[in-house]
Amino acid sequence: MTWSDTSSAGVPAGRQTYFFLSYAHSVPLSAAARPDTDFWVNRFFQDLGVAVRRTARRTGELDVGFFDGLVEPGADLRRALTDALSVTQVFVPLYSPKYFSNPWALGERDSFHSRLRGLPPGRAARHVLPVLWLPLSPWEERPETAQALELARDPADRADYAENGLRALCKLSAYRRQYESVLTALAERVVAVAESDPLAPSRAATPASSPVVDSGDTPLVITTVTPHGVRWRPYGDQHALAVADYVAATAERLGLPTRVVEIAEARARAPESPTVVLVDATVDPGDARAAVDALPRWAVPLVIAPDGARGDTTPETIAGSLQDARFPQVLPVREIVEFERSAPQLVIEARKLFLRHGPVDPPDGPTVPRPSLRPDGPSDVPRGKEDR
């Protein structure tokens, strides 16, 4: 099955899979690159596939598993992930300190959970089998970790697993027995759930690359002005990502949380966030200006004209109109290399302008009293003209 074939009913055509492997990863920034796959994630995926195949009885009906390393370079990654999540039976997240703040991993998790809505909680929980991939710090411990540790039946093996994580057990020959034990237990559970309590294929929600994550930073809002919405891919097969997702991936590599939203939602979020607006040069200049008029003037617009000839002045006309409206001046881009070069600059400029011109009021909530050397009780000295 290719991970982009979709039936007319909205559910991907082809065979279901026993499991979907999810891990903290960044996305490729070019069509020629595969996803940023950890060698040991790939090794574990192969090992788990072998273990499942050894135990399974329905391999004639189901494929073994999926992870993003199977996506062909240049394919629409978000659609491929949605298709795979729509037909898998068990979601296997590899928990690590970065997993719980990784936008793509959390997007995959939320996408699969969308298929479990309406199921009794106990049944829904059976279809998520977590693995402790890298140990968490004591202050990062989460309830999900306890479920992952259940894979190690022997107390001594569980201690090694909890202390080192399965990635270390996979890498180090000294832990081969412990690794095989956890691997076998996981494969048996995957097969048991998939064969005794199968999920019907159903269209998963499209993974959001930027769900809300626990972070002290204000998310960068990224939106588009185009009839195609945030899924706009003006460079077609030259890019694995929509241009909004490309800017988001660039921001994430710079350590910034992001939200990719449609323009209507951007208008609501931008007053509290740094903002990047990607403008389609085919949009009428007046319509483009009207679309962004409600945004704060720290929002950074970029006009994209992938099919525009150098002699065509329409992109410059739109950019000039936005500059006249007191938005930051950014030269339009045409070639893909120009767009890629501008992406990190857009992110940095948007954050800089937000910090310089954005709101300075504290967030809503209980106020913290300012430190004072005064006693807590009322002062014994009357305050009035005599104090001056």
Coordinates of C-alpha atoms in Angstrom, one line a residue:
M1 CA 0.0 0.0 0.0
T2 CA 1.2 3.5 -0.7
W3 CA 0.5 5.9 2.1
S4 CA -1.5 8.3 0.1
D5 CA -4.2 6.1 -1.5
T6 CA -7.6 7.1 -0.1
S7 CA -11.0 5.5 -0.8
S8 CA -14.0 7.5 -1.8
A9 CA -15.4 7.0 1.7
G10 CA -12.5 8.9 3.2
V11 CA -10.9 5.8 4.7
P12 CA -7.6 4.8 3.1
A13 CA -7.8 1.9 0.7
G14 CA -5.7 -1.2 1.4
R15 CA -4.8 -3.4 4.3
Q16 CA -4.9 -2.5 8.0
T17 CA -1.8 -2.7 10.2
Y18 CA -1.2 -4.2 13.6
F19 CA 0.7 -1.2 15.0
F20 CA 1.7 2.4 14.4
L21 CA 5.0 3.4 15.9
S22 CA 5.2 7.0 17.2
Y23 CA 8.3 8.8 18.5
A24 CA 9.6 12.3 19.0
H25 CA 10.9 13.4 15.6
S26 CA 11.3 16.5 13.4
V27 CA 10.0 16.5 9.9
P28 CA 12.0 16.7 6.7
L29 CA 12.6 20.2 5.3
S30 CA 13.0 19.1 1.7
A31 CA 11.3 16.6 -0.6
A32 CA 14.6 14.7 -1.1
A33 CA 15.0 14.0 2.6
R34 CA 13.3 11.3 4.6
P35 CA 11.9 12.0 8.1
D36 CA 14.5 12.5 10.7
T37 CA 14.6 8.9 11.9
D38 CA 16.7 7.7 14.8
F39 CA 18.7 4.6 13.7
W40 CA 17.6 2.8 16.8
V41 CA 14.0 3.7 16.2
N42 CA 14.3 2.1 12.8
R43 CA 16.0 -1.0 14.4
F44 CA 13.3 -1.3 17.0
F45 CA 10.6 -1.0 14.4
Q46 CA 12.2 -3.9 12.4
D47 CA 12.6 -6.0 15.5
L48 CA 9.0 -5.4 16.6
G49 CA 7.8 -6.2 13.2
V50 CA 9.6 -9.6 13.3
A51 CA 8.2 -10.3 16.7
V52 CA 4.6 -9.5 15.7
R53 CA 4.9 -11.6 12.5
R54 CA 6.1 -14.5 14.6
T55 CA 3.1 -14.3 16.9
A56 CA 0.3 -13.1 14.6
R57 CA -2.3 -15.3 13.0
R58 CA -3.8 -12.7 10.6
T59 CA -0.8 -11.6 8.6
G60 CA -2.7 -12.6 5.5
E61 CA -5.2 -9.9 6.3
L62 CA -3.1 -7.3 8.1
D63 CA 0.2 -5.7 7.4
V64 CA 2.6 -5.7 10.3
G65 CA 3.3 -2.1 11.1
F66 CA 4.0 1.5 10.1
F67 CA 6.3 4.4 11.1
D68 CA 7.2 7.5 9.2
G69 CA 10.5 6.1 7.9
L70 CA 8.3 4.2 5.4
V71 CA 7.0 7.4 3.8
E72 CA 8.6 8.1 0.4
P73 CA 10.6 11.3 0.0
G74 CA 8.4 14.1 -1.5
A75 CA 5.1 12.5 -0.3
D76 CA 2.6 14.5 1.6
L77 CA 3.7 13.5 5.1
R78 CA 0.6 14.7 6.9
R79 CA -1.7 12.8 4.6
A80 CA 0.5 9.7 4.8
L81 CA 0.4 9.8 8.6
T82 CA -3.4 10.3 8.6
D83 CA -3.9 7.4 6.2
A84 CA -1.7 5.1 8.4
L85 CA -3.4 6.2 11.6
S86 CA -6.8 5.5 10.1
V87 CA -6.1 1.8 9.5
T88 CA -3.9 0.8 12.4
Q89 CA -5.0 -1.3 15.4
V90 CA -2.6 -0.4 18.1
F91 CA -0.7 2.9 18.7
V92 CA 2.8 2.3 20.2
P93 CA 4.3 5.6 21.4
L94 CA 8.0 5.6 22.4
Y95 CA 8.0 7.8 25.5
S96 CA 11.0 10.1 26.0
P97 CA 11.6 13.5 27.6
K98 CA 11.0 15.1 24.2
Y99 CA 7.9 13.1 23.3
F100 CA 5.6 15.1 25.5
S101 CA 6.7 18.4 23.9
N102 CA 7.1 17.2 20.3
P103 CA 4.4 18.6 18.1
W104 CA 4.3 15.8 15.5
A105 CA 4.4 13.0 18.1
L106 CA 1.5 14.6 20.0
G107 CA -0.3 15.3 16.8
E108 CA -0.1 11.6 15.9
R109 CA -1.3 10.6 19.4
D110 CA -4.3 13.0 19.2
S111 CA -5.1 11.8 15.7
F112 CA -5.3 8.1 16.8
H113 CA -7.3 9.1 19.9
S114 CA -9.9 10.6 17.6
R115 CA -10.7 7.1 16.4
L116 CA -11.3 5.9 20.0
R117 CA -14.0 8.4 20.9
G118 CA -17.2 6.7 21.9
L119 CA -15.4 3.5 23.1
P120 CA -15.6 2.5 26.7
P121 CA -12.4 3.9 28.4
G122 CA -11.1 0.4 29.2
R123 CA -11.4 -0.8 25.6
A124 CA -9.9 2.4 24.2
A125 CA -6.9 2.2 26.6
R126 CA -6.1 -1.3 25.3
H127 CA -5.3 0.1 21.8
V128 CA -2.5 2.3 23.2
L129 CA 0.6 0.3 24.3
P130 CA 3.4 2.7 25.4
V131 CA 7.1 2.0 25.6
L132 CA 9.6 3.8 27.8
W133 CA 12.2 4.7 25.2
L134 CA 14.3 7.0 27.2
P135 CA 14.0 7.4 31.0
L136 CA 12.3 10.5 32.3
S137 CA 13.7 12.8 35.0
P138 CA 12.0 12.2 38.4
W139 CA 10.2 15.6 38.1
E140 CA 8.9 14.5 34.6
E141 CA 7.3 11.3 35.7
R142 CA 3.9 10.8 34.2
P143 CA 1.1 8.3 34.8
E144 CA 1.7 6.9 31.3
T145 CA 5.1 5.6 32.4
A146 CA 3.7 3.1 34.7
Q147 CA 1.8 1.4 31.9
A148 CA 5.0 1.3 29.8
L149 CA 6.9 -0.5 32.6
E150 CA 4.2 -3.3 32.8
L151 CA 5.9 -4.8 29.7
A152 CA 8.8 -6.0 31.9
R153 CA 7.4 -8.9 33.9
D154 CA 10.5 -9.7 36.0
P155 CA 11.2 -7.2 38.8
A156 CA 15.0 -7.1 38.0
D157 CA 14.3 -6.7 34.3
R158 CA 11.8 -3.9 35.1
A159 CA 14.4 -2.1 37.1
D160 CA 16.9 -2.2 34.2
Y161 CA 14.2 -1.1 31.8
A162 CA 13.0 1.8 34.0
E163 CA 16.6 3.0 34.7
N164 CA 17.9 2.8 31.1
G165 CA 14.9 2.9 28.8
L166 CA 14.4 0.4 25.9
R167 CA 16.7 2.4 23.5
A168 CA 19.7 1.5 25.7
L169 CA 18.5 -2.1 26.0
C170 CA 18.3 -2.2 22.2
K171 CA 21.8 -0.8 21.8
L172 CA 23.8 -2.7 24.4
S173 CA 24.4 -6.4 24.0
A174 CA 24.7 -6.7 27.8
Y175 CA 20.9 -6.1 28.0
R176 CA 20.0 -8.4 25.1
R177 CA 17.9 -10.8 27.2
Q178 CA 16.0 -7.9 28.9
Y179 CA 15.4 -6.3 25.5
E180 CA 14.0 -9.5 24.0
S181 CA 11.8 -10.0 27.0
V182 CA 10.2 -6.6 26.7
L183 CA 10.0 -6.9 22.9
T184 CA 8.2 -10.2 23.1
A185 CA 5.7 -9.0 25.7
L186 CA 4.9 -6.0 23.6
A187 CA 4.4 -8.0 20.4
E188 CA 2.1 -10.5 22.2
R189 CA 0.0 -7.6 23.5
V190 CA -0.2 -5.9 20.1
V191 CA -1.3 -9.2 18.5
A192 CA -3.8 -10.0 21.2
V193 CA -5.5 -6.6 21.0
A194 CA -5.5 -6.4 17.2
E195 CA -6.9 -9.9 16.8
S196 CA -9.3 -10.2 19.7
D197 CA -10.7 -6.6 19.8
P198 CA -10.1 -5.1 16.3
L199 CA -11.0 -1.5 15.5
A200 CA -13.0 -0.9 12.3
P201 CA -11.2 1.3 9.8
S202 CA -12.2 4.9 10.4
R203 CA -10.9 8.2 9.2
A204 CA -8.5 9.6 11.8
A205 CA -8.3 13.3 12.4
T206 CA -5.5 14.9 10.5
P207 CA -2.5 15.2 12.8
A208 CA -1.9 18.8 13.9
S209 CA 1.7 19.6 13.8
S210 CA 1.3 22.1 16.6
P211 CA -1.1 21.0 19.3
V212 CA -1.0 22.8 22.7
V213 CA 2.2 21.7 24.5
D214 CA 3.4 22.4 28.0
S215 CA 5.8 25.3 27.3
G216 CA 6.5 28.7 28.8
D217 CA 7.0 30.2 25.4
T218 CA 4.3 31.9 23.5
P219 CA 3.6 29.8 20.3
L220 CA 4.4 31.3 17.0
V221 CA 1.2 31.6 14.9
I222 CA 1.5 30.7 11.2
T223 CA -1.3 31.3 8.8
T224 CA -2.0 31.7 5.1
V225 CA -3.9 34.0 2.8
T226 CA -4.9 31.7 -0.1
P227 CA -7.9 29.8 -1.4
H228 CA -6.1 26.6 -0.5
G229 CA -5.9 27.3 3.3
V230 CA -3.0 26.1 5.5
R231 CA -2.5 23.0 3.4
W232 CA -1.2 25.2 0.5
R233 CA 1.7 23.5 -1.3
P234 CA 2.7 26.0 -4.0
Y235 CA 6.0 24.2 -4.7
G236 CA 4.2 20.9 -5.3
D237 CA 6.4 17.8 -5.4
Q238 CA 9.5 19.9 -4.6
H239 CA 8.4 20.0 -1.0
A240 CA 7.2 17.3 1.4
L241 CA 5.4 19.9 3.4
A242 CA 2.8 22.6 3.0
V243 CA 4.6 26.0 3.2
A244 CA 3.0 26.8 6.6
D245 CA 4.2 23.4 7.9
Y246 CA 7.7 24.2 6.6
V247 CA 7.8 27.4 8.5
A248 CA 6.5 25.6 11.6
A249 CA 9.1 22.9 11.3
T250 CA 11.8 25.5 10.9
A251 CA 10.5 27.2 14.1
E252 CA 10.5 23.9 16.0
R253 CA 14.1 23.3 15.0
L254 CA 14.9 26.7 16.5
G255 CA 13.2 25.6 19.7
L256 CA 9.9 27.6 19.4
P257 CA 6.4 26.1 19.8
T258 CA 4.1 26.8 16.9
R259 CA 0.4 26.8 15.8
V260 CA -0.6 26.5 12.2
V261 CA -4.1 27.9 11.9
E262 CA -6.5 29.3 9.3
I263 CA -6.6 33.1 8.9
A264 CA -9.9 33.5 11.0
E265 CA -8.3 31.8 14.0
A266 CA -5.1 33.7 13.4
R267 CA -7.0 37.0 13.8
A268 CA -8.0 35.8 17.3
R269 CA -4.6 34.5 18.4
A270 CA -2.3 37.1 16.8
P271 CA -2.9 39.8 19.5
E272 CA -1.1 37.5 22.0
S273 CA 1.4 35.8 19.7
P274 CA 4.2 36.4 17.2
T275 CA 2.7 35.8 13.8
V276 CA 3.8 34.9 10.3
V277 CA 1.4 35.3 7.3
L278 CA 2.1 33.5 4.0
V279 CA 0.3 35.3 1.2
D280 CA -0.6 33.8 -2.2
A281 CA 0.5 36.1 -5.0
T282 CA -2.6 35.1 -7.0
V283 CA -4.9 36.7 -4.5
D284 CA -6.2 40.2 -5.4
P285 CA -4.0 42.8 -3.7
G286 CA -7.1 44.4 -2.1
D287 CA -8.4 41.1 -0.8
A288 CA -5.0 40.3 0.6
R289 CA -4.9 43.5 2.5
A290 CA -8.4 43.1 3.8
A291 CA -7.6 39.6 5.0
V292 CA -4.7 40.7 7.2
D293 CA -6.1 44.1 8.2
A294 CA -7.3 42.9 11.6
L295 CA -3.8 41.5 12.5
P296 CA -1.5 43.4 14.7
R297 CA 1.3 45.2 12.9
W298 CA 4.0 43.0 14.3
A299 CA 2.7 40.1 12.1
V300 CA 5.3 39.4 9.4
P301 CA 3.9 38.8 5.9
L302 CA 5.6 37.0 3.1
V303 CA 4.2 37.0 -0.5
I304 CA 4.9 33.8 -2.3
A305 CA 4.8 33.7 -6.1
P306 CA 6.1 30.3 -7.2
D307 CA 4.9 30.6 -10.8
G308 CA 5.6 34.3 -11.1
A309 CA 8.0 35.6 -13.7
R310 CA 10.6 38.1 -12.7
G311 CA 8.9 40.7 -14.8
D312 CA 5.5 40.3 -13.0
T313 CA 5.1 43.1 -10.5
T314 CA 2.0 41.7 -8.8
P315 CA 3.9 40.1 -5.8
E316 CA 5.7 43.5 -5.2
T317 CA 2.3 45.3 -5.5
I318 CA 0.8 43.1 -2.8
A319 CA 3.9 43.4 -0.6
G320 CA 3.9 47.2 -1.1
S321 CA 0.2 47.4 -0.1
L322 CA 0.9 45.5 3.1
Q323 CA 3.9 47.8 3.9
D324 CA 1.6 50.8 3.3
A325 CA -0.7 49.3 6.0
R326 CA 2.4 49.4 8.3
F327 CA 3.2 45.7 8.2
P328 CA 6.9 44.8 8.2
Q329 CA 8.6 45.0 4.8
V330 CA 9.6 41.6 3.4
L331 CA 10.6 41.1 -0.2
P332 CA 8.4 38.5 -2.1
V333 CA 9.9 35.1 -3.0
R334 CA 9.5 33.1 -6.2
E335 CA 12.0 30.3 -6.2
I336 CA 11.9 27.5 -3.7
V337 CA 15.4 28.3 -2.5
E338 CA 14.4 31.9 -1.8
F339 CA 11.5 30.6 0.3
E340 CA 13.7 28.1 2.2
R341 CA 16.3 30.8 2.9
S342 CA 13.6 33.2 4.2
A343 CA 11.9 30.8 6.6
P344 CA 14.3 31.1 9.6
Q345 CA 14.5 34.8 9.0
L346 CA 10.7 35.1 9.2
V347 CA 10.6 33.1 12.4
I348 CA 13.3 35.2 14.1
E349 CA 11.8 38.5 12.8
A350 CA 8.3 37.6 14.0
R351 CA 9.5 36.8 17.5
K352 CA 11.7 39.9 17.7
L353 CA 8.9 42.2 16.7
F354 CA 6.4 40.5 19.1
L355 CA 8.9 40.9 22.0
R356 CA 9.4 44.6 21.0
H357 CA 5.8 45.6 20.3
G358 CA 3.6 42.8 21.8
P359 CA 1.4 43.1 24.9
V360 CA 3.2 43.6 28.2
D361 CA 0.3 43.1 30.5
P362 CA 0.6 40.0 32.8
P363 CA -1.7 37.1 31.9
D364 CA -5.1 36.7 33.7
G365 CA -5.0 35.0 37.0
P366 CA -4.1 35.6 40.7
T367 CA -1.6 38.4 41.2
V368 CA 1.6 37.9 43.1
P369 CA 2.2 40.7 45.6
R370 CA 5.3 42.8 45.0
P371 CA 8.1 42.2 47.6
S372 CA 8.1 44.7 50.4
L373 CA 10.1 45.4 53.5
R374 CA 7.0 46.7 55.3
P375 CA 5.4 44.6 58.1
D376 CA 2.4 42.6 57.1
G377 CA 0.1 44.4 59.5
P378 CA -1.0 48.0 59.2
S379 CA 1.7 50.6 59.8
D380 CA 1.9 52.3 63.2
V381 CA 3.0 55.5 61.4
P382 CA 0.1 57.6 60.0
R383 CA 0.7 58.5 56.4
G384 CA -0.1 62.0 55.4
K385 CA 1.4 65.4 55.0
E386 CA 3.5 64.9 58.1
D387 CA 5.4 62.1 56.3
R388 CA 6.7 64.4 53.6

